[in-house]
PDB file of C-alpha atoms in Angstrom:
ATOM      1  CA  MET A   1     -34.551  36.444  58.409  1.00 88.00           C
ATOM      2  CA  THR A   2     -31.316  37.637  56.924  1.00 91.00           C
ATOM      3  CA  ARG A   3     -27.940  35.976  56.545  1.00 92.00           C
ATOM      4  CA  LYS A   4     -26.679  38.084  59.461  1.00 95.00           C
ATOM      5  CA  ASP A   5     -29.447  36.664  61.660  1.00 95.00           C
ATOM      6  CA  PHE A   6     -28.439  33.101  60.774  1.00 95.00           C
ATOM      7  CA  GLU A   7     -24.769  33.936  61.401  1.00 96.00           C
ATOM      8  CA  LEU A   8     -25.611  35.454  64.793  1.00 97.00           C
ATOM      9  CA  ILE A   9     -27.509  32.333  65.840  1.00 96.00           C
ATOM     10  CA  ALA A  10     -24.719  30.036  64.608  1.00 97.00           C
ATOM     11  CA  ALA A  11     -22.134  32.067  66.520  1.00 97.00           C
ATOM     12  CA  ALA A  12     -24.172  31.713  69.721  1.00 96.00           C
ATOM     13  CA  PHE A  13     -24.310  27.943  69.240  1.00 94.00           C
ATOM     14  CA  LYS A  14     -20.582  27.796  68.540  1.00 95.00           C
ATOM     15  CA  ARG A  15     -19.777  29.663  71.768  1.00 94.00           C
ATOM     16  CA  GLN A  16     -21.779  27.097  73.718  1.00 92.00           C
ATOM     17  CA  VAL A  17     -20.349  24.119  71.833  1.00 90.00           C
ATOM     18  CA  MET A  18     -16.799  25.326  72.542  1.00 90.00           C
ATOM     19  CA  MET A  19     -17.474  25.074  76.288  1.00 88.00           C
ATOM     20  CA  LYS A  20     -16.728  21.817  78.052  1.00 82.00           C
ATOM     21  CA  LEU A  21     -20.007  19.947  77.618  1.00 84.00           C
ATOM     22  CA  ASP A  22     -20.920  16.440  78.564  1.00 90.00           C
ATOM     23  CA  LYS A  23     -22.380  14.164  75.891  1.00 91.00           C
ATOM     24  CA  ASP A  24     -25.996  14.863  76.883  1.00 92.00           C
ATOM     25  CA  GLU A  25     -25.520  18.631  76.708  1.00 91.00           C
ATOM     26  CA  HIS A  26     -23.783  18.345  73.337  1.00 90.00           C
ATOM     27  CA  ASP A  27     -26.578  16.129  72.021  1.00 93.00           C
ATOM     28  CA  ILE A  28     -29.215  18.635  73.162  1.00 94.00           C
ATOM     29  CA  LEU A  29     -27.436  21.509  71.407  1.00 93.00           C
ATOM     30  CA  SER A  30     -26.994  19.399  68.290  1.00 95.00           C
ATOM     31  CA  ASP A  31     -30.674  18.429  68.226  1.00 96.00           C
ATOM     32  CA  LEU A  32     -31.741  22.036  68.735  1.00 96.00           C
ATOM     33  CA  ALA A  33     -29.449  23.303  65.959  1.00 97.00           C
ATOM     34  CA  GLU A  34     -30.755  20.638  63.578  1.00 97.00           C
ATOM     35  CA  ASP A  35     -34.371  21.518  64.427  1.00 98.00           C
ATOM     36  CA  LEU A  36     -33.686  25.209  63.869  1.00 97.00           C
ATOM     37  CA  ALA A  37     -31.928  24.443  60.591  1.00 97.00           C
ATOM     38  CA  GLY A  38     -35.065  22.636  59.411  1.00 97.00           C
ATOM     39  CA  GLU A  39     -37.205  25.626  60.329  1.00 97.00           C
ATOM     40  CA  PHE A  40     -34.788  27.991  58.577  1.00 97.00           C
ATOM     41  CA  LEU A  41     -34.921  25.808  55.468  1.00 97.00           C
ATOM     42  CA  ALA A  42     -38.723  26.046  55.536  1.00 97.00           C
ATOM     43  CA  LEU A  43     -38.413  29.849  55.656  1.00 96.00           C
ATOM     44  CA  ASN A  44     -35.782  29.972  52.937  1.00 96.00           C
ATOM     45  CA  PRO A  45     -35.446  27.095  50.437  1.00 96.00           C
ATOM     46  CA  ARG A  46     -31.900  28.252  49.636  1.00 96.00           C
ATOM     47  CA  PHE A  47     -30.810  27.924  53.272  1.00 97.00           C
ATOM     48  CA  ASN A  48     -27.746  25.673  53.528  1.00 97.00           C
ATOM     49  CA  VAL A  49     -28.266  23.327  56.481  1.00 97.00           C
ATOM     50  CA  HIS A  50     -24.756  21.843  56.354  1.00 97.00           C
ATOM     51  CA  ARG A  51     -23.127  25.260  56.260  1.00 97.00           C
ATOM     52  CA  PHE A  52     -25.196  26.359  59.261  1.00 97.00           C
ATOM     53  CA  LEU A  53     -24.293  23.271  61.291  1.00 97.00           C
ATOM     54  CA  ASP A  54     -20.618  23.776  60.403  1.00 97.00           C
ATOM     55  CA  ALA A  55     -20.856  27.391  61.562  1.00 97.00           C
ATOM     56  CA  CYS A  56     -22.428  26.142  64.805  1.00 96.00           C
ATOM     57  CA  GLY A  57     -19.395  23.920  65.357  1.00 94.00           C
ATOM     58  CA  LEU A  58     -21.521  20.804  65.056  1.00 91.00           C
ATOM     59  CA  SER A  59     -20.318  19.295  61.802  1.00 79.00           C
TER      60      SER A  59
END
């Protein structure tokens, strides 16, 4: 995957996070983003998990 792919995914998460979500919905999105970040790190050891989560609006 390329940086643009990661940015596209983060932008999709951010759009959802910016919606009015209840705590359970927010927690689900957060868990999913963290799981994906772990998978992305496995694909690319230089992947920055914290930067991705910030871009997702979940920092």
